[in-house]
XYZ file of C-alpha atoms in Angstrom:
777
model
C 0.223 -0.188 -0.018
C 0.732 3.071 -0.758
C 1.438 5.903 1.824
C -0.850 9.038 0.807
C -0.457 10.981 3.194
C -0.457 14.942 2.568
C 3.117 17.319 3.222
C 4.279 20.281 2.362
C 4.652 19.598 -1.055
C 1.147 18.225 -2.125
C 0.060 21.668 -2.783
C 2.637 23.072 -4.508
C 2.300 20.428 -6.992
C -1.347 20.391 -7.230
C -0.810 24.301 -7.756
C 1.557 23.041 -10.971
C -0.830 20.903 -12.434
C -3.752 22.945 -11.903
C -1.801 25.747 -14.093
C -0.447 23.607 -16.336
C -1.376 25.753 -19.465
C 0.476 28.641 -17.451
C 3.389 26.602 -17.201
C 3.652 25.174 -20.884
C 3.154 29.191 -21.184
C 6.250 29.831 -19.750
C 8.176 28.075 -21.341
C 6.768 29.124 -24.427
C 7.953 32.527 -24.257
C 11.518 31.274 -22.495
C 12.079 29.037 -25.948
C 11.373 31.743 -27.826
C 13.963 34.227 -26.214
C 16.479 31.174 -25.720
C 16.812 29.836 -29.803
C 18.486 33.432 -30.702
C 20.996 33.286 -28.259
C 21.677 29.543 -28.364
C 22.253 29.451 -32.206
C 25.091 32.636 -31.613
C 26.825 29.856 -29.964
C 30.661 28.826 -31.998
C 32.765 26.176 -31.665
C 36.652 27.432 -32.049
C 38.870 24.490 -30.201
C 42.427 27.241 -30.645
C 45.043 25.855 -27.624
C 45.150 29.478 -25.939
C 41.636 28.538 -24.547
C 42.814 25.603 -22.869
C 43.586 28.287 -20.394
C 42.079 30.260 -17.919
C 42.012 34.920 -18.670
C 43.513 35.257 -15.483
C 46.222 32.642 -15.587
C 49.727 35.503 -15.124
C 51.113 33.897 -18.776
C 47.336 33.793 -20.936
C 47.437 37.291 -19.422
C 51.265 37.775 -20.741
C 51.546 36.353 -23.527
C 47.725 38.578 -24.599
C 49.375 41.652 -23.514
C 52.570 40.634 -26.080
C 50.293 39.926 -28.650
C 49.238 43.874 -28.252
C 52.877 44.891 -28.140
C 54.099 42.658 -31.491
C 50.284 41.471 -32.805
C 48.346 38.770 -33.016
C 48.164 36.440 -36.279
C 47.627 33.136 -36.410
C 51.248 30.402 -38.074
C 50.704 27.479 -40.427
C 53.782 26.386 -42.225
C 53.752 24.765 -45.521
C 56.588 22.402 -46.013
C 57.465 21.057 -49.643
C 59.620 17.868 -49.740
C 61.489 16.816 -53.583
C 64.447 14.432 -53.535
C 66.892 17.933 -55.219
C 65.475 21.158 -54.190
C 67.495 23.244 -56.240
C 66.808 21.406 -59.316
C 64.738 24.402 -61.835
C 61.450 22.464 -62.081
C 60.940 22.317 -58.237
C 62.661 26.189 -57.816
C 59.453 26.990 -59.916
C 56.967 24.640 -58.308
C 57.692 26.273 -54.953
C 57.977 29.953 -56.130
C 54.739 29.952 -58.079
C 53.351 28.449 -55.007
C 54.486 31.243 -53.023
C 54.090 33.654 -55.286
C 50.196 32.009 -55.577
C 49.801 32.296 -51.375
C 50.581 36.421 -51.367
C 47.945 36.289 -53.133
C 45.311 35.015 -50.783
C 44.096 37.866 -48.522
C 45.024 38.792 -45.821
C 48.100 35.818 -46.088
C 52.031 37.079 -46.224
C 54.501 34.909 -46.382
C 58.258 34.784 -44.856
C 60.001 31.891 -47.824
C 63.411 32.126 -48.950
C 61.993 32.801 -51.718
C 59.802 35.856 -50.531
C 63.042 37.014 -49.162
C 64.994 36.211 -52.262
C 62.611 38.417 -54.104
C 63.090 41.263 -52.118
C 66.751 41.528 -51.591
C 67.192 41.850 -56.000
C 64.110 42.988 -56.815
C 63.610 42.489 -60.292
C 65.546 39.011 -59.696
C 63.488 35.547 -60.554
C 64.800 32.762 -58.976
C 63.286 30.490 -61.580
C 65.764 31.683 -64.403
C 69.324 31.439 -62.607
C 68.126 28.398 -59.751
C 71.783 28.483 -59.620
C 72.103 31.954 -58.085
C 69.548 31.120 -55.814
C 71.793 27.804 -54.843
C 73.815 30.511 -53.778
C 71.882 32.634 -52.262
C 70.197 29.720 -49.860
C 72.660 28.111 -48.453
C 76.330 31.199 -48.859
C 74.668 31.403 -45.111
C 73.614 29.051 -42.154
C 70.726 31.821 -41.260
C 68.417 29.980 -43.725
C 68.960 26.275 -42.465
C 68.629 27.220 -38.757
C 65.138 28.943 -39.489
C 64.281 25.788 -41.041
C 62.928 27.876 -44.409
C 65.391 25.593 -46.591
C 66.566 21.419 -45.586
C 67.632 18.885 -46.764
C 65.385 18.155 -49.351
C 62.465 20.288 -48.388
C 61.620 23.947 -48.522
C 58.964 25.607 -45.457
C 56.733 28.407 -46.833
C 55.915 29.953 -43.064
C 52.333 32.038 -43.689
C 50.828 34.341 -41.622
C 47.687 35.924 -41.039
C 45.533 38.163 -39.071
C 41.745 36.553 -38.527
C 39.506 37.766 -35.786
C 37.112 34.844 -35.535
C 36.529 30.932 -36.864
C 34.956 31.390 -40.008
C 37.530 33.915 -40.660
C 40.085 31.783 -39.834
C 38.209 28.783 -42.158
C 37.448 31.022 -44.998
C 41.289 31.846 -45.504
C 42.590 28.038 -44.453
C 40.645 27.368 -47.495
C 41.552 30.025 -50.114
C 45.068 28.088 -48.649
C 44.287 25.034 -49.495
C 42.236 25.973 -52.421
C 45.935 28.551 -54.068
C 47.994 24.413 -53.142
C 45.920 23.255 -55.097
C 45.507 24.568 -58.328
C 49.314 25.757 -58.437
C 50.657 22.131 -57.870
C 47.736 20.348 -60.317
C 49.503 18.039 -62.499
C 53.116 18.836 -61.378
C 55.507 15.626 -60.438
C 58.381 18.372 -59.006
C 57.266 17.938 -55.320
C 57.668 14.627 -53.371
C 54.760 16.221 -51.121
C 53.549 19.289 -50.075
C 52.467 19.071 -45.856
C 50.540 21.166 -44.080
C 51.530 21.913 -39.793
C 50.255 24.871 -37.584
C 48.325 25.151 -35.139
C 45.372 26.995 -36.837
C 45.192 24.104 -39.142
C 44.801 21.949 -36.626
C 41.672 24.573 -34.848
C 40.228 24.272 -37.758
C 40.241 20.088 -38.400
C 38.844 19.532 -34.638
C 36.400 22.462 -35.585
C 35.259 20.399 -38.137
C 35.608 17.266 -36.423
C 33.639 18.610 -33.295
C 30.717 19.583 -35.587
C 30.554 16.414 -37.606
C 30.234 14.368 -34.613
C 27.763 17.165 -33.110
C 25.769 16.278 -36.053
C 25.986 12.490 -35.636
C 24.847 12.155 -31.929
C 22.091 14.827 -32.141
C 20.142 11.300 -34.158
C 21.504 8.850 -32.705
C 20.145 10.515 -29.017
C 16.921 11.195 -30.660
C 16.485 7.113 -31.623
C 17.465 5.944 -28.348
C 14.697 8.377 -26.735
C 12.221 6.905 -28.822
C 13.709 2.857 -28.289
C 13.591 3.265 -24.637
C 10.646 5.066 -23.940
C 8.490 3.482 -26.442
C 10.189 0.160 -25.173
C 9.575 1.028 -21.147
C 6.397 2.813 -21.172
C 5.145 1.636 -24.472
C 3.176 5.014 -25.027
C 3.571 8.148 -27.465
C 2.572 10.570 -25.494
C 4.903 9.814 -23.437
C 7.800 10.286 -25.697
C 6.089 14.003 -26.595
C 6.643 14.877 -23.370
C 10.267 13.583 -22.784
C 10.906 14.995 -25.729
C 9.255 17.970 -25.838
C 10.684 18.222 -21.707
C 14.341 17.271 -23.632
C 14.247 19.952 -26.003
C 13.379 22.711 -24.076
C 16.207 21.931 -21.229
C 18.541 21.538 -23.953
C 17.273 25.035 -25.516
C 18.199 26.802 -22.116
C 20.676 25.644 -21.825
C 23.091 26.229 -24.497
C 21.097 29.785 -24.940
C 22.290 30.780 -21.538
C 25.698 29.854 -23.092
C 25.463 32.431 -25.334
C 23.861 34.692 -23.166
C 27.399 35.132 -21.330
C 29.160 34.655 -24.845
C 30.382 31.192 -24.377
C 32.583 29.470 -27.111
C 32.756 25.501 -27.692
C 35.746 24.422 -27.669
C 36.705 20.127 -27.272
C 35.108 19.005 -24.473
C 32.012 21.389 -25.184
C 29.894 18.579 -26.934
C 29.529 17.363 -23.557
C 27.756 20.161 -21.973
C 24.332 19.956 -24.124
C 24.862 15.742 -24.014
C 25.363 15.753 -20.116
C 22.372 17.875 -19.235
C 20.365 16.034 -21.660
C 21.918 12.629 -20.153
C 20.912 13.630 -16.738
C 17.465 14.685 -17.558
C 16.354 12.095 -19.243
C 17.371 10.045 -16.656
C 15.759 12.200 -14.155
C 12.428 11.811 -15.762
C 12.716 8.226 -16.521
C 12.867 8.731 -12.221
C 10.280 10.560 -11.978
C 8.255 8.828 -14.959
C 8.479 5.429 -13.821
C 7.341 6.788 -9.890
C 4.415 8.157 -11.855
C 3.140 4.916 -14.060
C 3.319 2.643 -10.611
C 0.000 3.345 -9.870
C -2.348 1.378 -7.729
C -5.888 0.231 -8.981
C -7.436 1.989 -5.740
C -6.081 5.843 -6.477
C -7.015 8.427 -8.789
C -4.733 9.803 -11.504
C -3.900 12.943 -10.117
C -3.513 12.726 -6.288
C -1.339 9.630 -7.083
C 1.157 12.363 -10.191
C 1.135 14.314 -7.058
C 1.864 11.810 -4.862
C 4.792 10.428 -7.384
C 5.456 13.862 -7.735
C 6.066 14.565 -3.595
C 7.842 11.473 -3.063
C 10.685 11.641 -6.134
C 11.241 15.472 -4.817
C 14.062 14.577 -2.515
C 15.324 11.939 -4.484
C 15.990 13.472 -7.795
C 16.810 17.050 -6.181
C 19.291 15.946 -4.617
C 20.533 13.692 -6.794
C 20.596 16.501 -9.360
C 21.850 19.364 -6.654
C 24.930 15.989 -6.802
C 25.182 15.772 -10.190
C 25.735 19.559 -10.402
C 28.147 19.943 -7.273
C 30.347 16.881 -9.062
C 30.675 19.474 -12.072
C 30.824 23.254 -10.383
C 33.850 22.123 -9.142
C 35.538 22.051 -12.215
C 35.617 25.478 -12.171
C 39.083 25.384 -9.744
C 40.515 23.920 -12.472
C 42.971 26.410 -14.607
C 42.083 24.947 -17.577
C 39.275 26.772 -19.432
C 37.336 24.247 -21.020
C 36.849 22.030 -17.892
C 36.001 25.095 -15.754
C 33.660 26.520 -18.306
C 31.819 23.282 -19.170
C 31.914 22.412 -14.983
C 29.835 26.017 -15.032
C 27.711 24.909 -17.551
C 26.581 21.857 -16.875
C 25.860 23.057 -13.053
C 23.763 26.039 -14.439
C 21.910 23.475 -17.246
C 20.843 20.775 -14.453
C 18.861 23.465 -12.305
C 16.996 24.083 -15.616
C 16.282 20.216 -15.745
C 15.660 20.194 -12.194
C 12.627 23.209 -13.389
C 12.220 21.828 -15.945
C 11.205 17.842 -14.464
C 9.226 19.764 -11.683
C 7.097 21.333 -13.862
C 6.946 21.485 -17.372
C 7.494 17.848 -17.297
C 3.780 17.772 -14.946
C 2.488 19.659 -16.839
C 2.895 18.097 -20.476
C 1.942 14.431 -18.049
C -1.114 16.031 -17.114
C -1.880 17.944 -20.662
C -1.182 14.939 -22.502
C -2.975 12.004 -20.284
C 0.550 10.102 -20.233
C -0.986 6.264 -18.752
C -0.156 4.732 -16.527
C 0.658 0.499 -15.475
C -3.318 0.830 -15.377
C -3.593 1.560 -18.666
C -0.745 0.360 -20.036
C 1.635 -2.464 -19.059
C 5.469 -1.350 -18.486
C 8.250 -3.774 -19.735
C 11.306 -4.672 -17.200
C 8.780 -7.798 -15.266
C 11.703 -9.533 -14.987
C 12.950 -7.267 -12.736
C 10.780 -8.251 -9.850
C 12.949 -11.974 -9.434
C 15.968 -9.761 -9.094
C 13.893 -8.255 -6.085
C 13.154 -11.578 -4.836
C 17.787 -12.197 -5.091
C 19.742 -9.522 -4.218
C 19.171 -9.113 -0.591
C 20.185 -12.758 -0.110
C 22.667 -13.052 -2.979
C 24.419 -9.297 -1.369
C 24.620 -10.585 2.553
C 26.064 -13.987 1.028
C 28.865 -12.472 -0.654
C 29.142 -9.556 1.400
C 33.215 -10.531 2.921
C 34.110 -10.964 -1.632
C 32.680 -8.242 -2.441
C 33.280 -5.437 -0.031
C 36.754 -5.798 -0.022
C 37.157 -7.084 -3.342
C 35.888 -3.117 -4.813
C 37.813 -1.379 -1.970
C 41.029 -3.803 -3.946
C 40.565 -2.993 -7.194
C 39.929 1.227 -5.857
C 43.959 0.821 -4.253
C 44.729 -0.313 -8.120
C 42.867 2.204 -10.197
C 44.627 4.833 -7.433
C 47.831 3.354 -7.575
C 47.922 3.706 -11.786
C 46.743 7.461 -11.766
C 48.971 8.635 -9.417
C 51.861 6.139 -9.317
C 53.353 4.701 -6.861
C 57.624 5.209 -5.816
C 60.124 3.856 -7.022
C 58.317 0.911 -9.050
C 55.581 3.331 -11.208
C 55.386 6.744 -13.272
C 52.101 8.269 -12.947
C 50.027 8.613 -15.620
C 50.888 10.723 -18.854
C 49.341 13.722 -19.870
C 48.846 14.914 -23.256
C 47.753 18.364 -24.696
C 49.940 18.510 -28.124
C 48.027 19.550 -31.151
C 48.700 15.434 -32.864
C 47.136 14.142 -29.797
C 44.149 14.845 -30.455
C 43.378 14.029 -34.009
C 43.064 10.348 -36.043
C 46.964 8.608 -36.488
C 45.788 7.902 -39.706
C 44.832 11.975 -40.810
C 46.776 13.707 -42.763
C 47.148 15.986 -40.179
C 48.379 13.857 -38.161
C 50.625 12.265 -40.687
C 51.916 15.386 -42.281
C 52.634 16.950 -38.354
C 54.802 14.429 -37.223
C 56.521 14.039 -40.419
C 57.365 18.197 -40.452
C 58.549 17.431 -36.819
C 61.680 15.290 -38.425
C 62.523 18.205 -40.879
C 62.914 21.418 -38.186
C 63.968 21.206 -34.889
C 60.864 20.942 -33.280
C 57.182 22.932 -33.535
C 56.811 24.280 -30.130
C 57.428 27.880 -30.088
C 57.819 29.814 -27.834
C 58.894 34.127 -27.380
C 61.899 35.545 -24.964
C 60.029 39.111 -24.069
C 62.261 42.253 -23.598
C 60.936 45.581 -22.704
C 63.592 48.132 -22.317
C 63.036 51.999 -22.120
C 61.700 54.310 -25.064
C 64.748 53.962 -28.066
C 66.415 51.830 -26.678
C 66.849 49.939 -29.639
C 68.304 52.727 -31.878
C 71.619 52.131 -29.501
C 74.639 50.269 -31.166
C 75.759 48.946 -27.779
C 72.483 47.880 -27.354
C 71.998 45.461 -30.854
C 75.046 44.170 -29.852
C 74.287 43.012 -26.642
C 70.619 41.566 -28.761
C 72.788 39.457 -30.735
C 75.492 37.867 -27.948
C 72.377 37.267 -26.455
C 70.615 35.388 -28.977
C 73.820 33.737 -29.429
C 73.890 32.447 -26.613
C 70.091 31.299 -26.491
C 70.602 29.789 -30.227
C 73.108 27.628 -28.120
C 70.992 26.527 -25.749
C 70.758 22.634 -26.409
C 66.832 22.984 -24.643
C 66.867 25.126 -27.950
C 66.158 24.092 -31.811
C 66.703 27.515 -33.024
C 66.389 31.255 -32.309
C 65.155 34.246 -34.703
C 64.699 38.008 -33.561
C 65.759 40.976 -34.617
C 69.440 40.347 -35.030
C 68.637 37.615 -36.633
C 67.123 39.932 -39.623
C 70.107 42.490 -39.925
C 72.408 39.612 -39.981
C 70.382 38.742 -43.228
C 69.979 42.102 -44.153
C 74.061 42.224 -44.464
C 73.980 38.667 -45.582
C 72.184 40.882 -48.525
C 74.423 43.182 -48.897
C 77.183 41.121 -49.461
C 78.706 42.151 -45.916
C 78.598 39.015 -44.400
C 75.741 37.337 -41.912
C 77.149 38.800 -39.039
C 76.700 41.956 -37.180
C 79.707 43.984 -37.022
C 82.644 44.764 -34.146
C 82.801 48.228 -36.479
C 81.274 50.564 -34.403
C 81.213 53.072 -37.261
C 78.971 49.950 -39.321
C 77.275 48.903 -36.129
C 76.109 52.433 -35.328
C 74.445 53.334 -38.946
C 72.580 49.877 -39.112
C 71.133 51.092 -36.249
C 70.833 54.580 -37.314
C 68.784 53.120 -40.652
C 66.969 50.787 -38.064
C 63.360 52.535 -38.708
C 63.695 52.984 -41.998
C 63.855 48.614 -42.098
C 60.785 48.893 -40.615
C 58.463 50.395 -43.045
C 60.443 47.981 -45.824
C 60.493 44.469 -43.827
C 57.930 43.161 -42.479
C 59.061 40.700 -41.283
C 61.596 43.062 -38.983
C 58.761 44.841 -37.813
C 56.918 41.490 -35.626
C 60.413 42.171 -33.475
C 60.763 45.464 -33.210
C 57.858 47.350 -30.800
C 57.691 50.488 -34.146
C 55.917 52.832 -31.435
C 58.480 53.413 -29.111
C 61.921 51.200 -30.174
C 61.749 49.458 -26.040
C 60.378 46.656 -26.439
C 61.714 43.736 -28.694
C 61.515 39.756 -28.751
C 63.418 36.049 -29.422
C 60.963 33.883 -30.512
C 62.490 29.953 -29.928
C 61.954 26.932 -31.716
C 62.217 23.614 -28.878
C 60.486 19.779 -28.802
C 59.773 20.735 -24.980
C 57.347 19.137 -24.352
C 56.352 19.431 -19.962
C 56.209 22.713 -17.343
C 58.473 21.803 -15.899
C 61.061 21.672 -18.784
C 60.371 25.843 -19.258
C 60.179 26.401 -15.908
C 64.050 25.655 -16.463
C 64.049 26.976 -19.755
C 63.040 30.728 -18.115
C 65.818 29.500 -15.089
C 68.189 29.053 -18.189
C 66.878 32.599 -19.595
C 67.584 34.549 -16.672
C 71.322 33.511 -16.142
C 72.032 33.784 -19.918
C 70.729 36.756 -19.558
C 72.616 38.431 -16.368
C 75.817 36.999 -17.976
C 75.058 38.823 -20.722
C 74.417 42.087 -19.729
C 77.354 41.946 -16.935
C 78.937 42.161 -20.355
C 77.065 44.331 -22.603
C 76.463 47.067 -19.614
C 74.017 48.843 -22.215
C 71.478 45.593 -21.460
C 70.789 46.079 -18.276
C 71.319 50.360 -18.434
C 68.558 50.134 -21.204
C 66.535 47.017 -19.726
C 66.911 47.488 -16.333
C 67.142 44.129 -13.623
C 63.826 42.661 -14.500
C 64.905 38.918 -15.957
C 63.005 38.412 -19.800
C 59.288 35.965 -19.933
C 59.099 33.488 -21.741
C 55.467 34.013 -23.163
C 53.862 32.036 -26.316
C 51.684 29.071 -26.421
C 54.131 26.472 -26.933
C 54.551 27.214 -22.577
C 50.334 27.602 -22.178
C 50.082 24.230 -23.468
C 52.643 22.491 -21.460
C 50.425 24.360 -18.833
C 47.515 22.746 -19.490
C 49.192 19.097 -19.583
C 50.761 20.211 -16.006
C 46.961 21.591 -14.075
C 45.251 18.175 -15.681
C 46.269 16.279 -12.548
C 45.482 19.033 -10.032
C 42.135 19.912 -12.098
C 41.042 15.771 -11.071
C 42.746 16.234 -7.528
C 40.846 18.699 -6.781
C 37.861 18.906 -8.127
C 37.179 14.961 -7.571
C 38.207 15.839 -3.899
C 35.712 19.022 -3.296
C 32.743 17.116 -5.088
C 33.038 14.428 -2.976
C 32.770 16.640 0.086
C 30.423 18.768 -0.516
C 27.675 15.434 -1.882
C 28.846 13.903 1.465
C 28.334 16.619 3.777
C 24.966 17.501 2.040
C 22.985 14.153 2.337
C 24.834 13.322 5.615
C 22.525 16.493 6.434
C 20.213 14.770 4.892
C 20.211 11.123 5.742
C 21.874 11.751 8.429
C 24.181 8.084 8.742
C 27.769 9.067 8.063
C 28.809 5.539 7.922
C 26.244 4.746 5.766
C 26.635 7.548 3.315
C 30.191 6.598 3.021
C 29.301 3.116 2.372
C 27.217 4.582 0.045
C 29.640 6.046 -2.590
C 31.672 2.909 -3.422
C 30.388 2.561 -6.269
C 30.733 5.583 -7.852
C 34.516 5.715 -6.293
C 35.288 1.705 -7.798
C 33.499 2.554 -11.363
C 36.349 5.999 -11.707
C 39.277 4.131 -10.060
C 38.653 1.016 -12.083
C 38.790 2.820 -15.312
C 42.049 4.749 -14.297
C 43.092 1.404 -13.833
C 42.310 0.330 -17.370
C 42.955 3.356 -19.875
C 46.992 2.261 -17.404
C 46.430 -1.582 -19.010
C 44.986 -0.209 -22.706
C 47.849 2.163 -22.844
C 45.645 5.412 -22.767
C 46.186 8.691 -21.211
C 44.552 11.920 -19.226
C 44.005 14.547 -21.895
C 41.157 17.111 -21.562
C 38.156 14.408 -22.363
C 39.288 11.645 -20.045
C 40.294 14.022 -17.527
C 36.086 14.339 -16.385
C 35.739 10.985 -16.684
C 36.030 11.106 -12.163
C 34.013 13.745 -12.147
C 31.502 13.131 -14.989
C 30.775 9.479 -13.278
C 30.554 10.881 -9.631
C 28.224 13.402 -10.327
C 25.865 11.268 -12.663
C 26.137 7.855 -10.999
C 26.027 9.454 -7.406
C 22.727 9.583 -8.681
C 22.113 6.339 -8.136
C 22.964 5.745 -4.513
C 20.655 8.683 -3.647
C 17.277 7.835 -5.119
C 18.874 3.742 -3.714
C 19.871 4.781 -0.031
C 16.878 7.076 0.751
C 14.124 3.702 -0.709
C 16.154 2.049 1.452
C 15.336 4.222 4.489
C 12.107 4.375 4.075
C 11.605 1.381 4.667
C 14.559 0.025 7.125
C 13.755 2.486 9.862
C 10.353 0.634 10.521
C 11.222 -2.485 9.330
C 15.033 -4.678 8.708
C 17.899 -4.126 6.505
C 16.234 -6.754 4.156
C 12.630 -5.381 3.822
C 14.178 -1.558 2.840
C 17.130 -3.682 0.846
C 14.006 -5.607 -1.016
C 11.581 -1.267 -1.179
C 14.315 -0.136 -2.760
C 14.836 -2.563 -5.208
C 10.695 -2.641 -5.964
C 10.933 1.148 -5.759
C 14.218 2.264 -7.647
C 15.676 -0.854 -8.663
C 14.575 -0.655 -12.053
C 14.835 3.650 -12.578
C 18.850 2.531 -11.808
C 18.928 -0.348 -14.195
C 17.282 1.627 -17.486
C 19.339 5.083 -15.709
C 22.363 3.067 -15.908
C 21.605 2.313 -19.145
C 20.779 6.217 -20.717
C 24.139 7.123 -19.050
C 26.209 4.199 -20.846
C 24.326 4.290 -24.105
C 23.855 8.290 -23.428
C 27.653 8.830 -23.364
C 28.529 6.119 -25.692
C 27.401 8.139 -28.671
C 30.600 9.865 -28.307
C 31.921 7.071 -30.033
C 31.348 7.875 -32.657
C 33.369 11.038 -33.428
C 36.088 11.196 -35.589
C 38.486 12.777 -31.965
C 40.119 9.986 -29.662
C 39.776 11.750 -26.939
C 36.282 11.928 -27.249
C 36.064 8.705 -28.319
C 38.226 7.227 -25.502
C 36.569 8.783 -22.859
C 32.566 7.946 -24.189
C 33.974 4.626 -23.728
C 35.541 4.775 -20.966
C 32.534 6.599 -19.011
C 30.291 3.790 -20.131
C 32.137 1.551 -18.735
C 32.090 3.195 -16.207
C 28.434 3.754 -15.162
C 27.826 -0.370 -15.574
C 30.616 -1.185 -12.708
C 28.995 1.833 -11.049
C 25.401 -0.721 -11.158
C 26.916 -3.986 -10.658
C 28.486 -2.124 -7.527
C 25.293 -0.947 -6.387
C 22.542 -4.498 -6.851
C 26.241 -6.126 -4.981
C 28.878 -4.132 -2.645
C 26.169 -1.455 -1.642
C 24.037 -3.975 -0.630
C 27.146 -5.913 1.583
C 27.981 -2.479 2.579
C 24.836 -1.796 3.681
C 24.510 -5.093 5.695
C 28.306 -4.527 7.803
C 26.766 -1.270 9.022
C 23.789 -1.965 9.963
C 25.243 -5.417 11.353
C 21.918 -6.772 10.488
C 20.950 -10.769 8.472
C 18.308 -11.485 6.138
C 15.058 -11.908 8.373
C 14.923 -15.916 7.106
C 18.451 -16.326 9.266
C 17.011 -14.390 11.854
C 14.039 -16.476 11.560
C 15.812 -19.686 12.378
C 18.243 -18.331 15.249
C 14.956 -17.316 17.278
C 13.908 -20.698 16.817
C 16.891 -22.598 17.867
C 17.389 -20.002 20.600
C 13.450 -21.128 21.450
C 14.664 -25.416 21.306
C 17.417 -24.265 23.302
């Protein structure tokens, strides 16, 4: 018999149902306001978006870009057996000319330099002269402009949006394809650079999203029709889910948000949680006894599921909101966006969905029998099984949790912590052309990680001969460092000008020549675009040296920074003009390369801090609600078990942490904790007036089937991400799906076993036998 005693919630839900058309009208207005903002949300996977705006390195990099110009940088590498043959020179020269004709694109290839240095000269008519020019100095080879079997064509372009970047890259590709049509001079033309990676991930993210929508829609149809067998129920679910998604994405657009590589998880996570919450509510609604009217039972079902559903949505929201402590911007944004979206989920579940249930007259089990009647057999089996095997399931779960923790954090002297990845190629399929091009380019040049040594002096500092001499000495000292593949700065360009003029490729020692060179510096800035990118033309006070390295970890960048400070100190001691004009402040390393490695460095702290915060808040809140600390702690076993076992699986299969897989802990904790909340809520609902066995049977009867289908929703919903072309998203999908299944298995085995232990109880049949034995004695 269902307890229909009145609570303070009953009048609230009677009001919602009575005013159902008002509720529907209110959501219609909200939907109309949300859609324009939702469609404004763009996709941008630029790696500078991985770091939060308040990070000191991010701020410094932005300030640096304001002085020297941001722009975006790609490189085309033309491979050939004989790069100085007439056919190859002609082809690459034609390519360079054609690319310079693309709007917003500038080239700094050796062909561009040759034409600017020798107006009227044509490298195709005199290949020998061009070869002598290209090989007569090490400057071009050190910059990677020419090498054994290749030329590079560096392209710089200034774009303001994702769409502009896409247009420029398509124009570059079209120009290259047109020049190379029918030509056999080159072995290959390879593309590399962050804009290409960003464009690739934008396209694949959008394509993946387009595949996810129909898959999820089909899943919702199959689940609702298979479980409730009603088109009216399907309509109530579909409208509620659609409104929830529109409100959540509309809020993102309203706040100026932009989707990144992990942002596709935001609407899907909200939809999956909303769907699971609706299943919990509607499953209670359809369990109407024959003697109870539909309206009164609907009010009872909403009031009965309010605390459990509110607590579970809150737990999920807290699990994601804890990601706000992250220094990784997309993860922080995702946490906040999902948390806000789940507020909409809660509102929709207890206002719009009940209104739609009433308006559409969704049937209960009296009118239409529901599916999964077989679960009643599980209700009889689970309590006895969990008691019998409690000393196996609980210790085994804890042991596997320990193995997972060691897999993640490592063990001193035996196992290193799990590897962390943020290199652009780590986000691309290994069989993609861009992946192969990038890896090949890394073999041709001394690294693709770029950073800048930023120097800030007094106004007019760069007009002084001794400062130029000192900067050249500092750059040559950097160039000799093992961590640096090449260093290019203002003195590189000046040395290039001297080489072109037949004066050698070094900064002169003669005071007169040096003074003449610096006196002509401001005039050269207007003639040579490359030099203008290294000098602050307004005040002649700031400059930088661009480094190309193979550094791929943040501690090495920190070490490089300390080395730069030491080199600057040594150089300034030999060249006092540097100390006088630039002061004692050491140079600062800025740039995308440093930011990428910092993201990797922050991944594990992100996981640890957000996970610990989620655990503490969830445990504290539900300790207040359920009042039993020991049992509540035991109730977290399934989530912890699923999360930590996943890290063991990742270690065993060679997977690594990245900006997607790092989210597994918070996602699984927040989402699977819903099941334990419903389990524990209904367990206490009956156990407080009965026994552990009656509590478990009541739980399985009321919530067990919903937990099973909620797990199915979570697993299949997230598994849909396996259709993505991006490896991190695919890995996240598979791991999350398996984790949810593991959590459910623990819900029905280890969790009941732990509750038997905590309450020190036995099955009713065993207690009855014990009483009979005592009576006989």
